[in-house]
Coordinates of C-alpha atoms and ligand atoms in Angstrom, one line a residue:
M239 CA 80.8 99.6 -101.3
C240 CA 79.2 102.7 -102.8
G241 CA 75.5 102.8 -103.4
I242 CA 73.6 104.7 -106.1
V243 CA 70.0 105.7 -106.1
G244 CA 68.4 108.1 -108.6
G245 CA 65.0 108.9 -110.1
I246 CA 62.8 111.0 -112.2
A247 CA 59.1 111.3 -111.1
Q248 CA 56.2 113.7 -110.8
R249 CA 56.4 113.7 -107.0
D250 CA 59.1 114.9 -104.7
L251 CA 62.0 112.4 -104.5
R252 CA 63.8 113.6 -101.4
E253 CA 62.4 110.9 -99.1
I254 CA 62.5 108.1 -101.7
L255 CA 66.2 108.8 -102.3
I256 CA 67.0 109.0 -98.6
E257 CA 65.1 105.7 -98.0
G258 CA 67.0 104.1 -100.9
L259 CA 70.3 105.2 -99.3
R260 CA 69.2 103.7 -96.0
R261 CA 68.6 100.4 -97.7
L262 CA 72.1 100.5 -99.1
E263 CA 73.8 101.4 -95.8
Y264 CA 74.5 97.7 -95.2
R265 CA 77.0 97.8 -98.0
G266 CA 79.4 99.9 -96.0
Y267 CA 80.2 103.6 -96.7
D268 CA 81.9 106.6 -95.2
S269 CA 79.8 109.5 -96.5
A270 CA 76.6 110.3 -98.3
G271 CA 75.2 112.9 -100.6
L272 CA 72.2 113.9 -102.7
V273 CA 71.4 116.3 -105.5
L274 CA 68.0 117.4 -106.7
I275 CA 66.9 119.7 -109.5
Q276 CA 64.9 122.3 -107.7
P277 CA 61.6 123.6 -109.0
D278 CA 63.5 126.7 -110.2
Q279 CA 65.8 124.3 -112.1
R280 CA 68.9 124.9 -110.0
L281 CA 71.0 121.8 -109.0
Q282 CA 71.0 121.7 -105.2
R283 CA 73.4 119.4 -103.5
C284 CA 73.9 118.3 -99.9
R285 CA 76.7 116.0 -98.6
R286 CA 77.8 114.7 -95.2
L287 CA 80.6 112.7 -93.9
G288 CA 79.2 109.8 -91.8
K289 CA 75.8 108.3 -91.7
V290 CA 72.8 108.7 -94.0
Q291 CA 70.9 110.0 -91.0
A292 CA 73.1 113.1 -90.9
L293 CA 72.4 113.7 -94.6
A294 CA 68.7 113.2 -94.0
E295 CA 68.7 115.8 -91.3
A296 CA 70.7 118.2 -93.4
V297 CA 68.5 117.9 -96.6
A298 CA 65.4 118.4 -94.4
A299 CA 66.9 121.5 -92.8
E300 CA 68.0 123.0 -96.1
G301 CA 64.6 122.2 -97.6
L302 CA 65.8 120.3 -100.7
S303 CA 63.1 119.1 -102.9
G304 CA 62.7 118.1 -106.6
S305 CA 61.4 115.4 -108.8
L306 CA 64.7 114.6 -110.6
G307 CA 67.7 113.6 -108.5
L308 CA 70.6 111.4 -107.6
A309 CA 71.9 110.1 -104.3
H310 CA 75.0 108.2 -103.2
T311 CA 76.8 106.5 -100.4
R312 CA 80.6 106.5 -100.9
W313 CA 83.2 104.0 -99.7
A314 CA 86.4 105.9 -100.6
T315 CA 88.8 104.4 -103.0
H316 CA 90.5 107.6 -104.2
G317 CA 90.7 110.5 -101.8
A318 CA 90.0 110.3 -98.0
P319 CA 86.5 110.0 -96.7
S320 CA 85.4 113.6 -96.4
E321 CA 82.5 115.8 -97.3
Q322 CA 84.5 117.3 -100.2
N323 CA 85.1 113.9 -101.7
A324 CA 81.5 112.7 -101.2
H325 CA 79.3 112.3 -104.3
P326 CA 77.4 113.7 -106.2
H327 CA 80.2 115.6 -108.0
L328 CA 79.4 118.7 -110.0
S329 CA 80.9 120.4 -113.0
G330 CA 80.1 124.1 -112.4
D331 CA 76.4 124.4 -111.7
Q332 CA 75.5 122.4 -114.8
V333 CA 76.1 118.7 -114.5
A334 CA 75.8 116.3 -111.5
L335 CA 77.1 112.8 -111.3
V336 CA 77.3 109.8 -109.0
H337 CA 79.8 107.0 -109.6
N338 CA 80.6 103.5 -108.3
G339 CA 83.8 102.0 -109.3
I340 CA 87.3 103.2 -110.2
I341 CA 88.6 105.2 -113.1
E342 CA 92.1 103.9 -113.7
N343 CA 93.3 106.7 -116.1
Y344 CA 92.0 109.5 -114.0
Q345 CA 95.4 111.1 -113.5
E346 CA 95.9 111.5 -117.2
L347 CA 92.4 112.9 -117.7
R348 CA 92.8 115.2 -114.7
S349 CA 96.0 116.8 -116.0
A350 CA 94.4 117.4 -119.4
Q351 CA 91.3 118.9 -117.9
R352 CA 93.3 121.1 -115.5
A353 CA 95.3 122.3 -118.5
A354 CA 92.0 123.1 -120.3
G355 CA 90.9 125.3 -117.3
H356 CA 88.9 123.0 -115.0
S357 CA 89.4 123.4 -111.3
F358 CA 88.9 120.4 -109.1
S359 CA 87.1 120.4 -105.8
S360 CA 87.8 116.8 -104.8
E361 CA 90.6 114.3 -104.7
T362 CA 88.5 111.6 -106.3
D363 CA 89.0 109.7 -109.6
T364 CA 85.2 110.4 -110.2
E365 CA 85.4 114.1 -110.7
V366 CA 87.1 113.8 -114.2
I367 CA 83.9 112.1 -115.5
V368 CA 81.6 115.0 -114.7
H369 CA 84.0 117.5 -116.2
A370 CA 84.4 115.4 -119.4
I371 CA 80.6 115.3 -119.7
A372 CA 80.3 119.0 -119.3
D373 CA 83.0 119.5 -121.9
Q374 CA 81.1 117.3 -124.4
M375 CA 77.9 119.4 -123.7
D376 CA 79.8 122.6 -124.3
Q377 CA 80.7 121.2 -127.7
G378 CA 76.9 121.0 -128.5
H379 CA 76.1 117.4 -127.5
D380 CA 73.0 116.7 -125.5
L381 CA 73.3 114.8 -122.2
L382 CA 73.0 111.3 -123.6
Q383 CA 75.5 111.9 -126.4
A384 CA 77.8 113.6 -123.9
L385 CA 77.7 110.6 -121.6
Q386 CA 78.4 108.2 -124.5
G387 CA 81.3 110.4 -125.8
T388 CA 82.8 110.5 -122.3
L389 CA 82.6 106.7 -121.7
G390 CA 85.0 106.2 -124.6
Q391 CA 87.7 108.2 -122.6
L392 CA 87.4 106.1 -119.4
K393 CA 89.4 103.1 -118.4
G394 CA 88.3 101.2 -115.4
A395 CA 84.9 100.3 -113.9
Y396 CA 81.8 102.3 -113.4
A397 CA 78.2 102.5 -112.7
L398 CA 77.1 106.1 -113.3
G399 CA 74.0 108.3 -112.9
V400 CA 74.0 111.8 -114.4
I401 CA 71.6 114.7 -114.5
C402 CA 72.0 118.3 -115.8
Q403 CA 70.4 121.6 -115.3
A404 CA 69.8 122.1 -119.1
E405 CA 67.7 118.9 -119.4
P406 CA 65.5 118.7 -116.4
E407 CA 63.4 116.0 -118.0
R408 CA 66.1 113.4 -118.3
L409 CA 68.4 111.1 -116.2
V410 CA 71.1 109.1 -117.9
A411 CA 73.1 106.1 -116.6
A412 CA 75.7 103.7 -117.7
R413 CA 77.2 100.5 -116.5
H414 CA 80.6 98.9 -117.1
G415 CA 82.0 96.6 -114.4
S416 CA 79.8 97.8 -111.5
P417 CA 76.2 96.8 -111.1
L418 CA 73.3 99.1 -111.9
V419 CA 69.6 98.3 -112.2
I420 CA 66.6 100.4 -113.5
G421 CA 63.4 100.3 -111.4
L422 CA 60.3 100.7 -113.5
G423 CA 57.3 102.6 -112.0
F424 CA 54.3 104.3 -113.5
G425 CA 55.2 107.8 -114.7
E426 CA 58.4 107.5 -112.7
H427 CA 61.6 105.5 -113.1
F428 CA 64.6 104.9 -111.0
I429 CA 68.2 103.7 -111.0
A430 CA 70.1 101.9 -108.2
S431 CA 73.2 99.9 -107.7
D432 CA 71.1 97.2 -105.8
M433 CA 67.4 96.4 -106.2
A434 CA 67.0 96.5 -102.4
A435 CA 67.2 100.3 -102.6
L436 CA 64.1 100.6 -104.7
L437 CA 61.8 97.9 -103.2
P438 CA 59.5 100.5 -101.6
V439 CA 58.7 102.0 -105.0
T440 CA 58.8 99.1 -107.4
Q441 CA 59.3 95.4 -107.9
R442 CA 60.0 95.6 -111.6
F443 CA 63.6 95.9 -112.8
I444 CA 65.8 96.0 -115.8
I445 CA 69.3 94.8 -115.1
L446 CA 71.7 96.7 -117.2
E447 CA 74.3 94.6 -119.0
E448 CA 78.0 95.4 -119.5
G449 CA 78.4 98.5 -121.7
D450 CA 74.7 99.5 -121.5
I451 CA 73.7 103.2 -121.4
A452 CA 70.2 104.1 -120.2
E453 CA 68.0 107.1 -120.6
L454 CA 65.1 107.7 -118.1
S455 CA 62.3 110.2 -118.5
R456 CA 58.9 110.3 -116.7
D457 CA 57.4 108.6 -119.8
G458 CA 59.7 105.7 -120.2
V459 CA 63.1 104.1 -120.2
K460 CA 65.4 103.4 -123.2
V461 CA 68.5 101.2 -123.1
Y462 CA 71.3 101.5 -125.7
D463 CA 74.5 99.7 -126.3
A464 CA 77.9 101.5 -126.2
E465 CA 77.3 102.8 -129.8
L466 CA 73.9 104.2 -128.7
R467 CA 72.0 101.6 -130.7
P468 CA 68.7 100.8 -129.0
V469 CA 68.8 97.3 -127.3
E470 CA 66.0 95.3 -125.6
R471 CA 66.5 94.2 -122.0
P472 CA 64.0 91.9 -120.2
V473 CA 62.0 93.1 -117.3
H474 CA 62.5 91.1 -114.1
E475 CA 59.9 90.9 -111.3
S476 CA 61.7 90.8 -108.0
R477 CA 60.3 88.3 -105.4
L478 CA 61.8 90.4 -102.6
S479 CA 59.4 92.5 -100.6
A480 CA 60.2 95.8 -99.0
D481 CA 60.2 94.3 -95.5
A482 CA 62.6 91.5 -96.4
V483 CA 65.3 93.9 -95.5
E484 CA 64.0 95.0 -92.1
R485 CA 65.4 94.2 -88.8
G486 CA 62.2 93.3 -87.0
E487 CA 62.5 92.4 -83.3
Y488 CA 66.3 91.9 -83.6
R489 CA 68.8 94.3 -82.2
H490 CA 71.0 93.9 -85.2
F491 CA 70.7 92.5 -88.8
M492 CA 73.6 90.2 -88.0
L493 CA 71.7 88.6 -85.1
K494 CA 68.5 88.3 -87.2
E495 CA 70.6 86.6 -90.0
I496 CA 72.2 84.2 -87.6
H497 CA 68.8 83.1 -86.4
E498 CA 67.5 82.9 -90.0
Q499 CA 69.9 80.1 -90.8
P500 CA 67.6 77.1 -90.2
R501 CA 65.1 78.7 -92.6
A502 CA 67.8 79.8 -95.1
L503 CA 69.2 76.3 -95.1
A504 CA 65.8 74.7 -95.6
D505 CA 65.1 77.2 -98.5
T506 CA 68.5 76.4 -100.1
L507 CA 67.8 72.7 -100.0
E508 CA 64.2 73.0 -101.1
G509 CA 63.6 71.6 -104.6
R510 CA 67.1 70.2 -104.7
L511 CA 66.4 66.9 -102.9
S512 CA 64.0 64.1 -103.5
A513 CA 63.2 61.5 -100.8
D514 CA 66.7 60.0 -101.1
C515 CA 68.6 61.6 -103.9
L516 CA 69.8 65.0 -105.2
L517 CA 68.1 66.7 -108.2
I518 CA 71.1 67.6 -110.2
S519 CA 69.1 69.6 -112.7
A520 CA 69.0 72.2 -110.0
F521 CA 72.5 73.3 -111.2
G522 CA 71.2 74.0 -114.8
Y523 CA 69.8 71.9 -117.6
A524 CA 73.2 70.8 -118.9
A525 CA 74.5 69.9 -115.4
E526 CA 74.2 66.2 -115.4
E527 CA 76.3 65.9 -118.6
L528 CA 78.8 68.6 -117.7
L529 CA 79.4 67.5 -114.1
G530 CA 79.7 63.9 -115.2
R531 CA 82.8 64.9 -117.2
V532 CA 84.5 66.7 -114.3
R533 CA 87.9 65.3 -113.3
A534 CA 89.2 68.2 -111.1
V535 CA 87.8 71.3 -109.4
Q536 CA 89.2 74.8 -109.0
I537 CA 87.3 77.0 -106.5
V538 CA 87.8 80.7 -106.5
A539 CA 86.3 83.2 -103.9
C540 CA 87.1 86.0 -101.5
G541 CA 86.8 86.4 -97.7
T542 CA 84.1 84.2 -96.1
S543 CA 83.2 82.6 -99.4
Y544 CA 86.8 81.5 -99.6
H545 CA 86.4 79.7 -96.3
A546 CA 83.4 77.9 -97.8
G547 CA 85.6 76.8 -100.7
L548 CA 88.4 75.6 -98.3
T549 CA 85.8 73.4 -96.5
A550 CA 84.6 72.0 -99.8
R551 CA 88.1 70.9 -100.7
Y552 CA 88.1 68.5 -97.8
W553 CA 84.8 67.1 -99.0
I554 CA 85.5 66.9 -102.7
E555 CA 88.9 65.2 -102.3
R556 CA 87.8 62.9 -99.5
Y557 CA 84.4 61.7 -100.8
C558 CA 84.8 62.2 -104.6
G559 CA 88.5 61.5 -105.0
L560 CA 88.8 64.5 -107.3
P561 CA 91.8 67.0 -107.0
C562 CA 90.4 70.3 -105.8
S563 CA 92.3 73.6 -105.5
V564 CA 91.0 76.7 -103.7
E565 CA 92.3 80.2 -104.2
V566 CA 91.4 83.8 -103.3
A567 CA 90.2 85.6 -106.4
S568 CA 92.5 88.6 -106.2
E569 CA 95.5 86.2 -106.5
F570 CA 94.0 83.8 -109.1
R571 CA 93.1 86.6 -111.5
Y572 CA 96.8 87.7 -111.8
R573 CA 98.4 84.3 -112.0
Q574 CA 98.9 82.0 -115.0
P575 CA 97.2 79.0 -113.4
V576 CA 97.8 75.5 -114.9
V577 CA 94.4 74.1 -115.7
L578 CA 94.0 70.4 -115.2
A579 CA 92.1 68.4 -117.8
D580 CA 88.3 68.5 -117.4
C581 CA 88.5 70.9 -114.5
L582 CA 85.3 72.6 -113.2
F583 CA 85.7 76.3 -112.3
V584 CA 83.6 77.1 -109.3
S585 CA 83.1 80.7 -108.1
I586 CA 81.5 81.5 -104.8
S587 CA 80.1 85.0 -103.9
Q588 CA 77.2 86.2 -101.8
S589 CA 76.5 89.2 -104.0
G590 CA 77.7 87.8 -107.3
E591 CA 79.2 91.2 -107.9
T592 CA 82.5 90.8 -106.1
A593 CA 84.9 92.5 -108.5
D594 CA 87.8 90.1 -108.0
T595 CA 85.7 87.0 -108.2
L596 CA 84.0 88.3 -111.4
A597 CA 87.3 89.1 -113.0
A598 CA 88.6 85.6 -112.1
L599 CA 85.5 84.0 -113.7
R600 CA 86.1 86.1 -116.9
Q601 CA 89.8 85.0 -116.9
A602 CA 88.8 81.4 -116.3
K603 CA 86.6 81.5 -119.4
Q604 CA 89.7 82.0 -121.5
L605 CA 91.6 79.2 -119.9
G606 CA 89.8 76.1 -121.0
Y607 CA 87.8 74.9 -118.0
V608 CA 85.2 72.3 -118.7
A609 CA 82.5 74.6 -117.3
S610 CA 82.0 77.4 -114.8
L611 CA 79.6 77.1 -111.9
A612 CA 78.5 80.0 -109.7
I613 CA 77.4 79.5 -106.1
C614 CA 75.7 82.8 -105.3
N615 CA 72.9 84.4 -103.4
V616 CA 71.7 87.0 -106.0
A617 CA 69.9 85.6 -109.0
E618 CA 70.3 88.7 -111.1
S619 CA 74.0 89.2 -110.4
A620 CA 76.8 89.3 -113.1
L621 CA 78.4 86.1 -111.7
V622 CA 75.2 84.2 -112.2
R623 CA 74.5 85.6 -115.6
E624 CA 78.0 84.8 -116.8
S625 CA 78.4 81.3 -115.5
D626 CA 77.4 78.1 -117.4
L627 CA 75.9 76.5 -114.3
V628 CA 74.4 78.1 -111.3
L629 CA 73.4 77.0 -107.8
L630 CA 71.6 79.8 -106.0
T631 CA 71.8 79.9 -102.2
H632 CA 68.3 81.0 -101.1
A633 CA 69.6 82.8 -98.0
G634 CA 67.5 85.9 -98.6
P635 CA 69.0 89.4 -98.4
E636 CA 72.0 89.5 -96.1
I637 CA 72.4 93.0 -94.7
G638 CA 75.0 92.6 -91.9
V639 CA 78.5 93.2 -93.4
A640 CA 79.9 90.2 -91.6
S641 CA 78.5 87.3 -93.6
T642 CA 76.6 84.6 -91.7
K643 CA 73.7 82.9 -93.4
A644 CA 75.3 83.4 -96.8
F645 CA 78.2 81.3 -95.6
T646 CA 76.3 78.4 -94.2
T647 CA 74.0 78.2 -97.2
Q648 CA 77.1 78.2 -99.4
L649 CA 78.4 75.2 -97.5
A650 CA 75.0 73.5 -98.0
A651 CA 75.2 74.3 -101.7
L652 CA 78.8 72.8 -101.8
L653 CA 77.5 69.6 -100.2
L654 CA 74.9 69.5 -103.0
L655 CA 77.8 69.9 -105.5
L656 CA 79.6 67.1 -103.7
G657 CA 76.6 64.8 -104.3
A658 CA 76.3 65.9 -107.9
L659 CA 80.0 65.3 -108.6
G660 CA 79.7 61.9 -106.8
R661 CA 76.7 60.9 -108.9
S662 CA 78.6 59.5 -111.9
R663 CA 81.6 58.0 -110.0
G664 CA 80.1 57.1 -106.6
L665 CA 80.9 58.7 -103.3
I666 CA 83.7 57.1 -101.4
G667 CA 82.7 55.9 -97.9
C668 CA 79.3 57.6 -98.1
D669 CA 76.3 57.3 -100.4
E670 CA 73.8 59.8 -101.7
I671 CA 71.1 58.6 -99.4
E672 CA 73.3 59.3 -96.4
L673 CA 74.3 62.7 -97.8
V674 CA 70.6 63.6 -98.3
A675 CA 69.7 62.4 -94.8
Q676 CA 72.4 64.6 -93.3
L677 CA 71.4 67.6 -95.3
R678 CA 67.8 67.1 -94.2
S679 CA 68.9 67.1 -90.6
L680 CA 70.5 70.5 -90.9
P681 CA 67.7 73.0 -90.2
G682 CA 66.6 71.1 -87.1
L683 CA 70.2 70.7 -85.9
C684 CA 70.9 74.5 -86.4
E685 CA 67.7 75.3 -84.5
R686 CA 69.0 73.4 -81.5
I687 CA 72.4 75.0 -81.6
L688 CA 70.9 78.5 -81.7
Q689 CA 69.2 77.7 -78.4
L690 CA 72.7 78.0 -76.9
D691 CA 72.7 81.7 -77.4
E692 CA 72.7 82.6 -73.7
P693 CA 75.6 80.4 -72.6
I694 CA 77.6 81.7 -75.6
R695 CA 76.8 85.3 -74.5
A696 CA 78.1 84.5 -71.1
L697 CA 81.2 83.0 -72.5
A698 CA 81.7 86.2 -74.6
E699 CA 82.4 88.1 -71.5
A700 CA 85.8 86.5 -71.2
F701 CA 86.9 88.0 -74.5
V702 CA 85.9 91.6 -74.1
D703 CA 89.1 92.9 -72.6
K704 CA 91.4 90.7 -74.8
Q705 CA 93.6 92.0 -77.6
H706 CA 94.1 88.7 -79.4
A707 CA 92.5 85.3 -79.8
L708 CA 93.4 82.0 -81.5
F709 CA 91.0 79.6 -83.2
L710 CA 91.8 76.0 -83.7
G711 CA 90.3 73.2 -85.8
R712 CA 91.4 70.1 -87.7
G713 CA 90.4 68.7 -91.1
S714 CA 87.2 70.3 -92.5
L715 CA 86.8 72.2 -89.2
Y716 CA 90.0 74.1 -89.8
P717 CA 88.3 76.4 -92.4
I718 CA 85.5 76.9 -89.8
A719 CA 88.1 78.0 -87.3
L720 CA 89.3 80.5 -90.0
E721 CA 85.8 81.7 -90.4
G722 CA 85.3 82.1 -86.7
S723 CA 88.4 84.2 -86.4
L724 CA 87.4 86.3 -89.3
K725 CA 84.0 87.0 -87.7
L726 CA 85.6 88.0 -84.4
K727 CA 88.1 90.4 -86.1
E728 CA 85.6 91.9 -88.5
I729 CA 83.1 93.0 -85.9
S730 CA 84.9 93.2 -82.5
Y731 CA 88.3 94.4 -83.9
I732 CA 90.1 91.9 -81.7
H733 CA 93.1 90.5 -83.5
A734 CA 92.2 86.8 -84.2
E735 CA 94.1 84.1 -86.1
A736 CA 93.2 80.5 -86.9
Y737 CA 95.5 77.6 -87.2
P738 CA 95.1 73.9 -88.0
A739 CA 95.6 72.6 -84.4
G740 CA 98.5 70.4 -85.4
E741 CA 100.4 73.4 -86.6
L742 CA 100.5 75.1 -83.2
K743 CA 103.8 73.6 -82.1
H744 CA 105.4 75.0 -85.2
G745 CA 105.2 78.5 -84.0
P746 CA 102.0 80.0 -82.6
L747 CA 102.4 78.1 -79.3
A748 CA 104.9 80.8 -78.4
L749 CA 102.0 83.2 -78.2
I750 CA 100.1 81.3 -75.6
D751 CA 99.6 82.9 -72.2
E752 CA 96.6 83.7 -69.9
D753 CA 95.7 86.7 -72.1
M754 CA 95.4 84.7 -75.3
P755 CA 92.0 82.9 -75.3
V756 CA 92.0 79.8 -77.5
V757 CA 88.8 78.7 -79.2
A758 CA 88.5 75.2 -80.6
V759 CA 85.9 73.3 -82.5
A760 CA 85.7 69.7 -81.6
P761 CA 83.1 67.5 -83.3
N762 CA 83.2 63.8 -82.7
N763 CA 85.2 62.8 -85.7
A764 CA 88.3 60.8 -86.5
L765 CA 90.7 63.6 -85.6
L766 CA 89.2 64.2 -82.1
D767 CA 92.0 62.5 -80.2
K768 CA 94.6 64.4 -82.2
L769 CA 92.8 67.6 -81.4
K770 CA 92.6 66.8 -77.7
A771 CA 96.3 66.3 -77.6
N772 CA 96.8 69.7 -79.3
L773 CA 94.5 71.3 -76.7
E774 CA 96.6 69.8 -73.9
E775 CA 99.7 71.5 -75.4
V776 CA 97.8 74.8 -74.9
R777 CA 96.7 74.1 -71.4
A778 CA 100.1 73.0 -70.3
R779 CA 101.3 76.5 -71.2
G780 CA 98.7 78.3 -69.2
G781 CA 96.4 79.0 -72.1
Q782 CA 92.6 79.6 -71.6
L783 CA 90.6 77.1 -73.7
Y784 CA 87.0 77.6 -74.9
V785 CA 86.0 74.4 -76.7
F786 CA 82.8 73.8 -78.6
A787 CA 82.5 70.0 -78.5
D788 CA 80.1 67.2 -79.4
E789 CA 77.9 66.4 -76.4
A790 CA 79.1 62.8 -76.6
V791 CA 82.7 63.7 -76.4
C792 CA 84.2 63.3 -73.0
L793 CA 86.7 66.2 -72.6
S794 CA 87.4 64.8 -69.1
E795 CA 90.1 67.3 -68.7
T796 CA 87.6 70.1 -68.0
G797 CA 88.5 72.3 -65.1
E798 CA 91.1 75.0 -64.7
G799 CA 91.7 76.8 -68.0
Y800 CA 89.2 74.6 -69.8
T801 CA 85.7 75.7 -70.7
V802 CA 83.6 73.3 -72.7
L803 CA 80.3 74.1 -74.3
A804 CA 78.4 70.9 -75.5
L805 CA 76.8 70.9 -78.9
P806 CA 74.1 68.5 -80.1
H807 CA 75.6 65.7 -82.1
S808 CA 76.1 66.5 -85.8
A809 CA 76.9 64.0 -88.5
Q810 CA 80.3 64.1 -90.1
L811 CA 79.4 66.0 -93.4
V812 CA 77.3 68.7 -91.8
A813 CA 79.5 69.3 -88.8
P814 CA 81.3 72.3 -90.4
I815 CA 78.0 74.0 -90.9
A816 CA 76.8 73.2 -87.4
Y817 CA 80.0 74.4 -85.7
T818 CA 79.9 77.7 -87.6
L819 CA 76.9 78.9 -85.6
P820 CA 78.4 79.1 -82.1
L821 CA 81.4 81.0 -83.5
Q822 CA 79.1 83.5 -85.2
L823 CA 77.2 84.0 -81.9
L824 CA 80.5 84.3 -80.0
A825 CA 81.8 87.1 -82.3
Y826 CA 78.4 88.8 -82.2
H827 CA 78.2 88.9 -78.4
V828 CA 81.8 90.0 -78.0
A829 CA 81.1 92.9 -80.4
V830 CA 77.9 93.9 -78.7
L831 CA 79.7 93.9 -75.3
K832 CA 82.5 96.0 -76.8
G833 CA 79.9 98.4 -78.3
T834 CA 81.1 98.3 -81.9
D835 CA 79.0 98.9 -85.0
V836 CA 78.0 95.3 -85.5
D837 CA 76.2 95.6 -88.8
Q838 CA 78.5 98.1 -90.4
P839 CA 82.0 97.5 -88.9
R840 CA 84.6 100.2 -89.6
N841 CA 86.4 100.2 -92.9
L842 CA 84.4 97.3 -94.4
A843 CA 81.9 97.1 -97.2
K844 CA 79.3 94.4 -97.9
S845 CA 79.5 93.7 -101.6
V846 CA 83.0 94.5 -102.7
T847 CA 82.5 95.8 -106.2
V848 CA 85.9 97.4 -106.6
E849 CA 89.2 95.6 -107.0
Ligands
HGA105 N1 86.3 105.8 -106.8 C1 85.2 106.5 -106.3 C2 84.0 105.6 -106.0 C3 84.4 104.5 -105.0 C4 83.5 103.3 -105.0 O1 82.8 102.9 -105.9 N2 83.5 102.6 -103.9 O2 82.7 101.5 -103.8 C5 85.6 107.3 -105.1 O3 86.6 107.0 -104.4 O4 84.8 108.3 -104.7

């Protein structure tokens, strides 16, 4: 999604803003732009369709410099990706603005502004904001008052940064529905939609809250509420270092993040397990009491996080005996769900800023759930701040758009939730000691699976010229098949579908031929024989099978049309996590062989902060 960086300093900001945009590239974007107030007080803007590198070259060639400025990466929602629609947007040569989010009433505002004599140079919803601010200034308001006066006219979601030629000592910003942080320096201050953008210049941040307006000068930062009353906001010290978001020796962030999973899982479990039990207070101080009351679970998430939720449903119903529903957030938020008594609302999101998931949480709070729990990778996110209970996945920054370590750490967190829910009523057919032992085995198990990188790369060659692929799994491995197919389609653009293997004969079997590779995940569990029978149905119709199977499983039928890759044995509960890794590697190697943009696949964005 879009990224914002801005700042006011004594030094030239050009390179700092460009570096900030580079650090936001992972979020996905189609164009980039920058505006600086030049030493002669003119606003000078430069925009480019495509990569930040193209913008960097253009601003260097045009010699832009200045110590007050704004920069933006745009992921189009209104108006095609183009230089004309890229931010910053200007009103005349007076006011410049960058915006993340969507203005829902922009058409109405646009008509009124057109009638009042404004001409529009873009098709975006954003441009109405900058003209509205300019109008307010024409009526005699200063920049801060003009911003506040304008916000009252807007419906929708925004994070905004604004500067104007008339006030070269001030940058103003506002947040409503889209994230925005302030980075605090010495004699210089910054704004950004994500802390990662500012890590080279500061580790100290103020996280703006809903409705906040901020005013930055070289001397300091003031934060106001929507009525421009001063408010106090705490300063957070980020634990992230600037190089936490660097690729190191790896060719892509995605590959780095796949290989970081043993560490990310160990970090996620650290402090949450004692020798033989879970530390439930890791969910929040009221967790033991609140989770003890839970009689049902509703999970809401999007994309990969939704697949984590689907896996957890198998666990929670099987081992806790609690009814568990899972739904994508964009559907949940517009339904009138029936809430079961003492139901826990669980939201899952890597960024904690996913617009649909956040809206679903806000809706859930009106509906009488016993408590809300966020499983999230970003401590400072809105989802975390607005939930009663929180379990952070300590995956570290995830830059590749296609989620990897965020997913497996979400699954580990959901296993911790399973144990916490089972504490008061007892787990069925498993005990906490066993769960803890399986969790502890995870980092080592994942290390061993990642050693299969080379055979998986070799296997990927069979997929490069294919148009379609099918993924199969059963039970708690079915959502892993879904996740594997999502990875493949996201980064290799091969059309991939996943089915519960038993569902094949009800339709998709018709698709099977030698051009349709079929990938299956086959741990050694109670459904293995059923799965094998389903795989035979594929082979009998000439399908090409690629099976990731437990080393102890004898898939004696190997041979023509049957490629088996043996995985080290994984215990029942953690098998969905273990079997995710080869599917991530498969998708990665297919994409590399196809030459796609692995870390920033076309049309996709990392943290989806618009609806
Ligand atoms: N609506 C604006 C900004 C889009 C955005 O925030 N994307 O993440 C536009 O289309 O330019």
